[in-house]
mmCIF file of C-alpha atoms and ligand atoms in Angstrom:
data_model
loop_
_atom_site.group_PDB
_atom_site.id
_atom_site.type_symbol
_atom_site.label_atom_id
_atom_site.label_comp_id
_atom_site.label_asym_id
_atom_site.label_seq_id
_atom_site.Cartn_x
_atom_site.Cartn_y
_atom_site.Cartn_z
ATOM 1 C CA MET J 1 0.000 0.000 0.000
ATOM 2 C CA LYS J 2 1.500 3.356 -1.024
ATOM 3 C CA ALA J 3 1.562 5.909 1.818
ATOM 4 C CA GLU J 4 -0.157 8.574 -0.291
ATOM 5 C CA ALA J 5 -3.000 6.133 -0.925
ATOM 6 C CA VAL J 6 -3.604 5.705 2.799
ATOM 7 C CA LYS J 7 -6.386 7.938 4.086
ATOM 8 C CA LEU J 8 -6.490 9.459 7.565
ATOM 9 C CA ALA J 9 -9.887 9.768 9.221
ATOM 10 C CA PRO J 10 -9.648 11.692 12.517
ATOM 11 C CA SER J 11 -12.347 10.552 14.946
ATOM 12 C CA ILE J 12 -13.838 13.518 16.784
ATOM 13 C CA LEU J 13 -14.881 11.336 19.730
ATOM 14 C CA SER J 14 -11.675 12.511 21.418
ATOM 15 C CA ALA J 15 -11.974 16.150 20.323
ATOM 16 C CA ASP J 16 -12.599 19.067 22.663
ATOM 17 C CA PHE J 17 -16.256 19.702 21.831
ATOM 18 C CA ALA J 18 -16.024 23.296 23.016
ATOM 19 C CA ARG J 19 -13.546 23.859 20.167
ATOM 20 C CA LEU J 20 -14.842 21.300 17.687
ATOM 21 C CA GLY J 21 -14.933 23.564 14.625
ATOM 22 C CA ASP J 22 -11.387 24.812 15.227
ATOM 23 C CA GLN J 23 -10.028 21.324 15.813
ATOM 24 C CA VAL J 24 -11.643 19.934 12.667
ATOM 25 C CA ARG J 25 -10.371 22.860 10.594
ATOM 26 C CA GLU J 26 -6.902 22.259 12.008
ATOM 27 C CA ALA J 27 -7.093 18.566 11.103
ATOM 28 C CA GLU J 28 -8.172 19.494 7.574
ATOM 29 C CA ARG J 29 -5.323 21.991 7.136
ATOM 30 C CA ALA J 30 -2.842 19.411 8.446
ATOM 31 C CA GLY J 31 -3.884 16.929 5.767
ATOM 32 C CA ALA J 32 -6.717 14.775 7.127
ATOM 33 C CA ASP J 33 -8.731 13.091 4.380
ATOM 34 C CA ARG J 34 -12.135 12.751 6.051
ATOM 35 C CA ILE J 35 -13.789 13.184 9.440
ATOM 36 C CA HIS J 36 -15.071 10.168 11.383
ATOM 37 C CA VAL J 37 -18.108 10.721 13.619
ATOM 38 C CA ASP J 38 -18.877 8.023 16.210
ATOM 39 C CA VAL J 39 -22.583 7.700 16.886
ATOM 40 C CA MET J 40 -23.468 5.718 20.035
ATOM 41 C CA ASP J 41 -26.883 5.067 21.539
ATOM 42 C CA GLY J 42 -26.126 3.490 24.938
ATOM 43 C CA HIS J 43 -27.686 0.185 23.746
ATOM 44 C CA PHE J 44 -25.556 -1.110 20.912
ATOM 45 C CA VAL J 45 -22.494 0.050 22.847
ATOM 46 C CA PRO J 46 -22.289 1.091 26.511
ATOM 47 C CA ASN J 47 -21.774 4.775 25.775
ATOM 48 C CA LEU J 48 -23.600 7.818 24.435
ATOM 49 C CA SER J 49 -22.144 10.266 21.959
ATOM 50 C CA MET J 50 -23.392 12.323 19.021
ATOM 51 C CA GLY J 51 -26.239 12.609 16.554
ATOM 52 C CA PRO J 52 -27.165 14.370 13.304
ATOM 53 C CA PRO J 53 -26.818 17.959 14.638
ATOM 54 C CA ILE J 54 -23.060 17.447 14.953
ATOM 55 C CA ILE J 55 -22.875 16.366 11.295
ATOM 56 C CA ASN J 56 -24.948 19.387 10.373
ATOM 57 C CA SER J 57 -22.566 21.746 12.185
ATOM 58 C CA LEU J 58 -19.445 20.067 10.829
ATOM 59 C CA ARG J 59 -20.801 20.310 7.300
ATOM 60 C CA ARG J 60 -20.484 24.089 7.617
ATOM 61 C CA VAL J 61 -16.862 24.113 8.810
ATOM 62 C CA THR J 62 -15.134 21.555 6.583
ATOM 63 C CA ARG J 63 -15.099 20.409 2.990
ATOM 64 C CA LEU J 64 -13.817 16.977 4.007
ATOM 65 C CA PRO J 65 -16.129 13.989 3.557
ATOM 66 C CA LEU J 66 -17.978 13.121 6.773
ATOM 67 C CA GLU J 67 -18.329 9.469 7.714
ATOM 68 C CA ALA J 68 -20.849 8.419 10.367
ATOM 69 C CA HIS J 69 -19.954 5.261 12.278
ATOM 70 C CA LEU J 70 -23.358 4.115 13.515
ATOM 71 C CA MET J 71 -23.015 2.112 16.723
ATOM 72 C CA ILE J 72 -26.771 2.120 17.277
ATOM 73 C CA SER J 73 -29.411 -0.568 17.553
ATOM 74 C CA ASN J 74 -31.727 0.609 14.794
ATOM 75 C CA PRO J 75 -29.701 2.303 12.067
ATOM 76 C CA ASP J 76 -32.528 2.205 9.512
ATOM 77 C CA ALA J 77 -34.554 4.634 11.617
ATOM 78 C CA PHE J 78 -31.848 7.283 11.414
ATOM 79 C CA VAL J 79 -30.065 7.024 8.071
ATOM 80 C CA GLU J 80 -32.327 9.519 6.335
ATOM 81 C CA GLU J 81 -31.777 12.152 9.015
ATOM 82 C CA PHE J 82 -28.018 11.585 8.928
ATOM 83 C CA ALA J 83 -27.991 11.814 5.132
ATOM 84 C CA GLN J 84 -29.910 15.096 5.215
ATOM 85 C CA ALA J 85 -27.491 16.467 7.805
ATOM 86 C CA GLY J 86 -24.612 15.927 5.358
ATOM 87 C CA THR J 87 -23.205 12.445 5.929
ATOM 88 C CA ASP J 88 -21.214 11.244 2.906
ATOM 89 C CA LEU J 89 -20.410 7.715 4.029
ATOM 90 C CA PHE J 90 -22.182 5.477 6.514
ATOM 91 C CA LEU J 91 -20.522 2.713 8.498
ATOM 92 C CA VAL J 92 -23.058 0.218 9.780
ATOM 93 C CA HIS J 93 -22.354 -2.848 11.866
ATOM 94 C CA TRP J 94 -22.929 -6.439 10.844
ATOM 95 C CA GLU J 95 -23.669 -7.332 14.487
ATOM 96 C CA GLY J 96 -27.262 -7.166 15.628
ATOM 97 C CA ASN J 97 -28.647 -6.365 12.181
ATOM 98 C CA ASN J 98 -30.935 -9.090 10.844
ATOM 99 C CA ASP J 99 -31.546 -7.073 7.734
ATOM 100 C CA LEU J 100 -28.146 -5.679 6.820
ATOM 101 C CA SER J 101 -28.805 -5.853 3.093
ATOM 102 C CA ARG J 102 -31.896 -3.675 3.538
ATOM 103 C CA THR J 103 -29.885 -1.142 5.541
ATOM 104 C CA VAL J 104 -27.160 -1.074 2.876
ATOM 105 C CA HIS J 105 -29.683 -0.572 0.070
ATOM 106 C CA ARG J 106 -31.531 2.113 2.010
ATOM 107 C CA ILE J 107 -28.291 4.072 2.359
ATOM 108 C CA LYS J 108 -27.422 3.618 -1.313
ATOM 109 C CA ALA J 109 -30.920 4.748 -2.295
ATOM 110 C CA LEU J 110 -30.159 7.992 -0.440
ATOM 111 C CA GLY J 111 -27.177 8.457 -2.764
ATOM 112 C CA ARG J 112 -24.591 7.914 -0.020
ATOM 113 C CA ARG J 113 -21.652 5.538 0.217
ATOM 114 C CA VAL J 114 -21.787 2.669 2.671
ATOM 115 C CA GLY J 115 -19.387 0.524 4.618
ATOM 116 C CA VAL J 116 -19.906 -2.489 6.871
ATOM 117 C CA ALA J 117 -18.091 -2.766 10.213
ATOM 118 C CA ILE J 118 -17.247 -5.928 12.131
ATOM 119 C CA ASN J 119 -16.411 -6.206 15.835
ATOM 120 C CA PRO J 120 -13.345 -8.022 17.162
ATOM 121 C CA ALA J 121 -15.274 -11.246 17.882
ATOM 122 C CA THR J 122 -16.773 -11.374 14.381
ATOM 123 C CA SER J 123 -15.135 -13.320 11.585
ATOM 124 C CA ALA J 124 -14.097 -11.594 8.348
ATOM 125 C CA THR J 125 -16.039 -14.241 6.441
ATOM 126 C CA VAL J 126 -19.360 -12.472 7.208
ATOM 127 C CA LEU J 127 -18.267 -9.713 4.831
ATOM 128 C CA GLU J 128 -18.101 -11.999 1.825
ATOM 129 C CA VAL J 129 -21.755 -12.009 0.764
ATOM 130 C CA ILE J 130 -22.313 -8.287 1.278
ATOM 131 C CA MET J 131 -18.954 -7.270 -0.232
ATOM 132 C CA PRO J 132 -20.215 -6.666 -3.811
ATOM 133 C CA GLU J 133 -22.708 -4.109 -2.428
ATOM 134 C CA ILE J 134 -20.397 -1.978 -0.290
ATOM 135 C CA ASP J 135 -17.785 0.757 -0.723
ATOM 136 C CA GLN J 136 -15.810 0.071 2.433
ATOM 137 C CA ALA J 137 -15.174 -2.604 5.032
ATOM 138 C CA LEU J 138 -14.268 -1.655 8.594
ATOM 139 C CA VAL J 139 -12.363 -4.033 10.843
ATOM 140 C CA MET J 140 -12.677 -2.835 14.447
ATOM 141 C CA THR J 141 -9.333 -3.071 16.208
ATOM 142 C CA VAL J 142 -10.940 -2.426 19.617
ATOM 143 C CA ASN J 143 -14.350 -3.330 21.014
ATOM 144 C CA PRO J 144 -16.478 -0.338 20.040
ATOM 145 C CA GLY J 145 -17.749 2.168 22.570
ATOM 146 C CA PHE J 146 -14.802 4.208 23.768
ATOM 147 C CA GLY J 147 -11.765 6.067 22.546
ATOM 148 C CA HIS J 148 -8.240 5.527 23.789
ATOM 149 C CA GLN J 149 -8.310 1.722 24.081
ATOM 150 C CA PRO J 150 -5.283 -0.395 23.179
ATOM 151 C CA PHE J 151 -5.017 -1.714 19.611
ATOM 152 C CA LEU J 152 -5.848 -5.429 19.423
ATOM 153 C CA HIS J 153 -2.895 -6.889 17.542
ATOM 154 C CA SER J 154 -4.777 -10.147 17.077
ATOM 155 C CA MET J 155 -6.996 -8.284 14.568
ATOM 156 C CA LEU J 156 -4.136 -7.885 12.085
ATOM 157 C CA SER J 157 -4.674 -11.330 10.566
ATOM 158 C CA LYS J 158 -8.346 -10.422 10.092
ATOM 159 C CA VAL J 159 -7.323 -7.241 8.271
ATOM 160 C CA THR J 160 -5.210 -9.391 5.950
ATOM 161 C CA GLN J 161 -8.132 -11.773 5.394
ATOM 162 C CA ALA J 162 -10.416 -8.842 4.573
ATOM 163 C CA ARG J 163 -7.794 -7.433 2.177
ATOM 164 C CA GLU J 164 -7.589 -10.770 0.338
ATOM 165 C CA MET J 165 -11.372 -10.890 0.111
ATOM 166 C CA ILE J 166 -11.542 -7.339 -1.262
ATOM 167 C CA ASP J 167 -8.838 -8.009 -3.863
ATOM 168 C CA ARG J 168 -10.744 -11.108 -4.962
ATOM 169 C CA ILE J 169 -14.312 -9.781 -4.920
ATOM 170 C CA LYS J 170 -14.360 -5.985 -4.970
ATOM 171 C CA PRO J 171 -10.961 -4.379 -5.652
ATOM 172 C CA GLY J 172 -12.355 -0.819 -5.374
ATOM 173 C CA CYS J 173 -13.594 -1.342 -1.822
ATOM 174 C CA SER J 174 -11.676 0.528 0.906
ATOM 175 C CA LEU J 175 -10.479 -1.232 4.048
ATOM 176 C CA GLU J 176 -10.586 0.774 7.250
ATOM 177 C CA VAL J 177 -9.342 0.038 10.755
ATOM 178 C CA ASP J 178 -10.707 1.777 13.852
ATOM 179 C CA GLY J 179 -9.411 1.727 17.401
ATOM 180 C CA GLY J 180 -6.022 2.172 19.011
ATOM 181 C CA VAL J 181 -4.383 3.452 15.841
ATOM 182 C CA ASP J 182 -1.340 5.652 16.454
ATOM 183 C CA ALA J 183 2.103 6.201 14.945
ATOM 184 C CA THR J 184 3.198 2.762 16.207
ATOM 185 C CA THR J 185 0.203 0.671 15.158
ATOM 186 C CA ALA J 186 -0.653 2.503 11.897
ATOM 187 C CA PRO J 187 2.243 0.923 9.935
ATOM 188 C CA LEU J 188 1.172 -2.535 11.158
ATOM 189 C CA ALA J 189 -2.407 -1.981 9.971
ATOM 190 C CA ILE J 190 -1.201 -0.746 6.590
ATOM 191 C CA ALA J 191 1.180 -3.688 6.194
ATOM 192 C CA ALA J 192 -1.790 -5.984 6.889
ATOM 193 C CA GLY J 193 -3.786 -4.316 4.099
ATOM 194 C CA ALA J 194 -5.705 -1.341 5.544
ATOM 195 C CA ASP J 195 -5.981 1.820 3.456
ATOM 196 C CA VAL J 196 -8.096 4.022 5.749
ATOM 197 C CA LEU J 197 -7.062 4.716 9.343
ATOM 198 C CA VAL J 198 -9.449 6.076 11.956
ATOM 199 C CA VAL J 199 -7.444 7.940 14.578
ATOM 200 C CA GLY J 200 -9.084 9.523 17.617
ATOM 201 C CA SER J 201 -7.032 10.064 20.747
ATOM 202 C CA ALA J 202 -3.675 9.948 18.936
ATOM 203 C CA ILE J 203 -4.773 13.094 17.065
ATOM 204 C CA PHE J 204 -7.076 15.024 19.401
ATOM 205 C CA ASN J 205 -5.352 14.199 22.694
ATOM 206 C CA ASP J 206 -1.900 14.949 21.369
ATOM 207 C CA SER J 207 0.161 16.849 23.954
ATOM 208 C CA GLU J 208 1.486 19.222 21.278
ATOM 209 C CA SER J 209 -1.239 19.869 18.670
ATOM 210 C CA VAL J 210 -3.585 18.292 16.148
ATOM 211 C CA THR J 211 -1.259 19.472 13.382
ATOM 212 C CA ALA J 212 1.783 17.864 14.981
ATOM 213 C CA ALA J 213 -0.137 14.626 15.501
ATOM 214 C CA VAL J 214 -1.304 14.419 11.885
ATOM 215 C CA ARG J 215 2.242 15.110 10.667
ATOM 216 C CA ARG J 216 3.673 12.456 12.973
ATOM 217 C CA LEU J 217 1.183 9.907 11.665
ATOM 218 C CA ARG J 218 1.938 10.791 8.043
ATOM 219 C CA ALA J 219 5.654 10.420 8.753
ATOM 220 C CA ALA J 220 5.066 7.056 10.430
ATOM 221 C CA ILE J 221 3.273 5.660 7.395
ATOM 222 C CA GLN J 222 5.835 6.793 4.818
ATOM 223 C CA PRO J 223 7.314 3.713 3.140
HETATM 224 C C1 LIG Q 1 -14.570 3.356 19.182
HETATM 225 C C2 LIG Q 1 -14.735 4.310 18.029
HETATM 226 C C3 LIG Q 1 -13.484 4.858 17.517
HETATM 227 C C4 LIG Q 1 -12.713 5.709 18.498
HETATM 228 C C5 LIG Q 1 -11.284 5.544 18.170
HETATM 229 O O1 LIG Q 1 -15.797 2.778 19.459
HETATM 230 O O2 LIG Q 1 -15.396 3.656 16.947
HETATM 231 O O3 LIG Q 1 -13.691 5.590 16.310
HETATM 232 O O4 LIG Q 1 -13.019 7.078 18.461
HETATM 233 O O5 LIG Q 1 -10.539 6.197 19.147
HETATM 234 P P1 LIG Q 1 -9.002 5.847 19.374
HETATM 235 O O6 LIG Q 1 -8.282 6.209 18.089
HETATM 236 O O7 LIG Q 1 -8.613 6.725 20.521
HETATM 237 O O8 LIG Q 1 -8.920 4.391 19.678
HETATM 238 ZN ZN1 LIG Q 2 -15.456 4.721 15.006
#
Protein backbone atom coordinates (compact mmCIF):
# COMPACT_ATOMS: atom_id res chain seq x y z
CA MET A 1 0.00 0.00 0.00
CA LYS A 2 1.50 3.36 -1.02
CA ALA A 3 1.56 5.91 1.82
CA GLU A 4 -0.16 8.57 -0.29
CA ALA A 5 -3.00 6.13 -0.92
CA VAL A 6 -3.60 5.71 2.80
CA LYS A 7 -6.39 7.94 4.09
CA LEU A 8 -6.49 9.46 7.57
CA ALA A 9 -9.89 9.77 9.22
CA PRO A 10 -9.65 11.69 12.52
CA SER A 11 -12.35 10.55 14.95
CA ILE A 12 -13.84 13.52 16.78
CA LEU A 13 -14.88 11.34 19.73
CA SER A 14 -11.67 12.51 21.42
CA ALA A 15 -11.97 16.15 20.32
CA ASP A 16 -12.60 19.07 22.66
CA PHE A 17 -16.26 19.70 21.83
CA ALA A 18 -16.02 23.30 23.02
CA ARG A 19 -13.55 23.86 20.17
CA LEU A 20 -14.84 21.30 17.69
CA GLY A 21 -14.93 23.56 14.63
CA ASP A 22 -11.39 24.81 15.23
CA GLN A 23 -10.03 21.32 15.81
CA VAL A 24 -11.64 19.93 12.67
CA ARG A 25 -10.37 22.86 10.59
CA GLU A 26 -6.90 22.26 12.01
CA ALA A 27 -7.09 18.57 11.10
CA GLU A 28 -8.17 19.49 7.57
CA ARG A 29 -5.32 21.99 7.14
CA ALA A 30 -2.84 19.41 8.45
CA GLY A 31 -3.88 16.93 5.77
CA ALA A 32 -6.72 14.78 7.13
CA ASP A 33 -8.73 13.09 4.38
CA ARG A 34 -12.14 12.75 6.05
CA ILE A 35 -13.79 13.18 9.44
CA HIS A 36 -15.07 10.17 11.38
CA VAL A 37 -18.11 10.72 13.62
CA ASP A 38 -18.88 8.02 16.21
CA VAL A 39 -22.58 7.70 16.89
CA MET A 40 -23.47 5.72 20.03
CA ASP A 41 -26.88 5.07 21.54
CA GLY A 42 -26.13 3.49 24.94
CA HIS A 43 -27.69 0.18 23.75
CA PHE A 44 -25.56 -1.11 20.91
CA VAL A 45 -22.49 0.05 22.85
CA PRO A 46 -22.29 1.09 26.51
CA ASN A 47 -21.77 4.77 25.77
CA LEU A 48 -23.60 7.82 24.43
CA SER A 49 -22.14 10.27 21.96
CA MET A 50 -23.39 12.32 19.02
CA GLY A 51 -26.24 12.61 16.55
CA PRO A 52 -27.17 14.37 13.30
CA PRO A 53 -26.82 17.96 14.64
CA ILE A 54 -23.06 17.45 14.95
CA ILE A 55 -22.87 16.37 11.30
CA ASN A 56 -24.95 19.39 10.37
CA SER A 57 -22.57 21.75 12.18
CA LEU A 58 -19.44 20.07 10.83
CA ARG A 59 -20.80 20.31 7.30
CA ARG A 60 -20.48 24.09 7.62
CA VAL A 61 -16.86 24.11 8.81
CA THR A 62 -15.13 21.55 6.58
CA ARG A 63 -15.10 20.41 2.99
CA LEU A 64 -13.82 16.98 4.01
CA PRO A 65 -16.13 13.99 3.56
CA LEU A 66 -17.98 13.12 6.77
CA GLU A 67 -18.33 9.47 7.71
CA ALA A 68 -20.85 8.42 10.37
CA HIS A 69 -19.95 5.26 12.28
CA LEU A 70 -23.36 4.11 13.52
CA MET A 71 -23.02 2.11 16.72
CA ILE A 72 -26.77 2.12 17.28
CA SER A 73 -29.41 -0.57 17.55
CA ASN A 74 -31.73 0.61 14.79
CA PRO A 75 -29.70 2.30 12.07
CA ASP A 76 -32.53 2.20 9.51
CA ALA A 77 -34.55 4.63 11.62
CA PHE A 78 -31.85 7.28 11.41
CA VAL A 79 -30.06 7.02 8.07
CA GLU A 80 -32.33 9.52 6.33
CA GLU A 81 -31.78 12.15 9.01
CA PHE A 82 -28.02 11.59 8.93
CA ALA A 83 -27.99 11.81 5.13
CA GLN A 84 -29.91 15.10 5.21
CA ALA A 85 -27.49 16.47 7.80
CA GLY A 86 -24.61 15.93 5.36
CA THR A 87 -23.21 12.45 5.93
CA ASP A 88 -21.21 11.24 2.91
CA LEU A 89 -20.41 7.72 4.03
CA PHE A 90 -22.18 5.48 6.51
CA LEU A 91 -20.52 2.71 8.50
CA VAL A 92 -23.06 0.22 9.78
CA HIS A 93 -22.35 -2.85 11.87
CA TRP A 94 -22.93 -6.44 10.84
CA GLU A 95 -23.67 -7.33 14.49
CA GLY A 96 -27.26 -7.17 15.63
CA ASN A 97 -28.65 -6.36 12.18
CA ASN A 98 -30.93 -9.09 10.84
CA ASP A 99 -31.55 -7.07 7.73
CA LEU A 100 -28.15 -5.68 6.82
CA SER A 101 -28.80 -5.85 3.09
CA ARG A 102 -31.90 -3.67 3.54
CA THR A 103 -29.88 -1.14 5.54
CA VAL A 104 -27.16 -1.07 2.88
CA HIS A 105 -29.68 -0.57 0.07
CA ARG A 106 -31.53 2.11 2.01
CA ILE A 107 -28.29 4.07 2.36
CA LYS A 108 -27.42 3.62 -1.31
CA ALA A 109 -30.92 4.75 -2.29
CA LEU A 110 -30.16 7.99 -0.44
CA GLY A 111 -27.18 8.46 -2.76
CA ARG A 112 -24.59 7.91 -0.02
CA ARG A 113 -21.65 5.54 0.22
CA VAL A 114 -21.79 2.67 2.67
CA GLY A 115 -19.39 0.52 4.62
CA VAL A 116 -19.91 -2.49 6.87
CA ALA A 117 -18.09 -2.77 10.21
CA ILE A 118 -17.25 -5.93 12.13
CA ASN A 119 -16.41 -6.21 15.83
CA PRO A 120 -13.34 -8.02 17.16
CA ALA A 121 -15.27 -11.25 17.88
CA THR A 122 -16.77 -11.37 14.38
CA SER A 123 -15.13 -13.32 11.58
CA ALA A 124 -14.10 -11.59 8.35
CA THR A 125 -16.04 -14.24 6.44
CA VAL A 126 -19.36 -12.47 7.21
CA LEU A 127 -18.27 -9.71 4.83
CA GLU A 128 -18.10 -12.00 1.82
CA VAL A 129 -21.75 -12.01 0.76
CA ILE A 130 -22.31 -8.29 1.28
CA MET A 131 -18.95 -7.27 -0.23
CA PRO A 132 -20.21 -6.67 -3.81
CA GLU A 133 -22.71 -4.11 -2.43
CA ILE A 134 -20.40 -1.98 -0.29
CA ASP A 135 -17.78 0.76 -0.72
CA GLN A 136 -15.81 0.07 2.43
CA ALA A 137 -15.17 -2.60 5.03
CA LEU A 138 -14.27 -1.65 8.59
CA VAL A 139 -12.36 -4.03 10.84
CA MET A 140 -12.68 -2.84 14.45
CA THR A 141 -9.33 -3.07 16.21
CA VAL A 142 -10.94 -2.43 19.62
CA ASN A 143 -14.35 -3.33 21.01
CA PRO A 144 -16.48 -0.34 20.04
CA GLY A 145 -17.75 2.17 22.57
CA PHE A 146 -14.80 4.21 23.77
CA GLY A 147 -11.76 6.07 22.55
CA HIS A 148 -8.24 5.53 23.79
CA GLN A 149 -8.31 1.72 24.08
CA PRO A 150 -5.28 -0.40 23.18
CA PHE A 151 -5.02 -1.71 19.61
CA LEU A 152 -5.85 -5.43 19.42
CA HIS A 153 -2.90 -6.89 17.54
CA SER A 154 -4.78 -10.15 17.08
CA MET A 155 -7.00 -8.28 14.57
CA LEU A 156 -4.14 -7.89 12.08
CA SER A 157 -4.67 -11.33 10.57
CA LYS A 158 -8.35 -10.42 10.09
CA VAL A 159 -7.32 -7.24 8.27
CA THR A 160 -5.21 -9.39 5.95
CA GLN A 161 -8.13 -11.77 5.39
CA ALA A 162 -10.42 -8.84 4.57
CA ARG A 163 -7.79 -7.43 2.18
CA GLU A 164 -7.59 -10.77 0.34
CA MET A 165 -11.37 -10.89 0.11
CA ILE A 166 -11.54 -7.34 -1.26
CA ASP A 167 -8.84 -8.01 -3.86
CA ARG A 168 -10.74 -11.11 -4.96
CA ILE A 169 -14.31 -9.78 -4.92
CA LYS A 170 -14.36 -5.99 -4.97
CA PRO A 171 -10.96 -4.38 -5.65
CA GLY A 172 -12.36 -0.82 -5.37
CA CYS A 173 -13.59 -1.34 -1.82
CA SER A 174 -11.68 0.53 0.91
CA LEU A 175 -10.48 -1.23 4.05
CA GLU A 176 -10.59 0.77 7.25
CA VAL A 177 -9.34 0.04 10.75
CA ASP A 178 -10.71 1.78 13.85
CA GLY A 179 -9.41 1.73 17.40
CA GLY A 180 -6.02 2.17 19.01
CA VAL A 181 -4.38 3.45 15.84
CA ASP A 182 -1.34 5.65 16.45
CA ALA A 183 2.10 6.20 14.94
CA THR A 184 3.20 2.76 16.21
CA THR A 185 0.20 0.67 15.16
CA ALA A 186 -0.65 2.50 11.90
CA PRO A 187 2.24 0.92 9.94
CA LEU A 188 1.17 -2.53 11.16
CA ALA A 189 -2.41 -1.98 9.97
CA ILE A 190 -1.20 -0.75 6.59
CA ALA A 191 1.18 -3.69 6.19
CA ALA A 192 -1.79 -5.98 6.89
CA GLY A 193 -3.79 -4.32 4.10
CA ALA A 194 -5.70 -1.34 5.54
CA ASP A 195 -5.98 1.82 3.46
CA VAL A 196 -8.10 4.02 5.75
CA LEU A 197 -7.06 4.72 9.34
CA VAL A 198 -9.45 6.08 11.96
CA VAL A 199 -7.44 7.94 14.58
CA GLY A 200 -9.08 9.52 17.62
CA SER A 201 -7.03 10.06 20.75
CA ALA A 202 -3.68 9.95 18.94
CA ILE A 203 -4.77 13.09 17.06
CA PHE A 204 -7.08 15.02 19.40
CA ASN A 205 -5.35 14.20 22.69
CA ASP A 206 -1.90 14.95 21.37
CA SER A 207 0.16 16.85 23.95
CA GLU A 208 1.49 19.22 21.28
CA SER A 209 -1.24 19.87 18.67
CA VAL A 210 -3.58 18.29 16.15
CA THR A 211 -1.26 19.47 13.38
CA ALA A 212 1.78 17.86 14.98
CA ALA A 213 -0.14 14.63 15.50
CA VAL A 214 -1.30 14.42 11.88
CA ARG A 215 2.24 15.11 10.67
CA ARG A 216 3.67 12.46 12.97
CA LEU A 217 1.18 9.91 11.67
CA ARG A 218 1.94 10.79 8.04
CA ALA A 219 5.65 10.42 8.75
CA ALA A 220 5.07 7.06 10.43
CA ILE A 221 3.27 5.66 7.39
CA GLN A 222 5.84 6.79 4.82
CA PRO A 223 7.31 3.71 3.14
C1 LIG B 1 -14.57 3.36 19.18
C2 LIG B 1 -14.74 4.31 18.03
C3 LIG B 1 -13.48 4.86 17.52
C4 LIG B 1 -12.71 5.71 18.50
C5 LIG B 1 -11.28 5.54 18.17
O1 LIG B 1 -15.80 2.78 19.46
O2 LIG B 1 -15.40 3.66 16.95
O3 LIG B 1 -13.69 5.59 16.31
O4 LIG B 1 -13.02 7.08 18.46
O5 LIG B 1 -10.54 6.20 19.15
P1 LIG B 1 -9.00 5.85 19.37
O6 LIG B 1 -8.28 6.21 18.09
O7 LIG B 1 -8.61 6.72 20.52
O8 LIG B 1 -8.92 4.39 19.68
ZN1 LIG C 1 -15.46 4.72 15.01
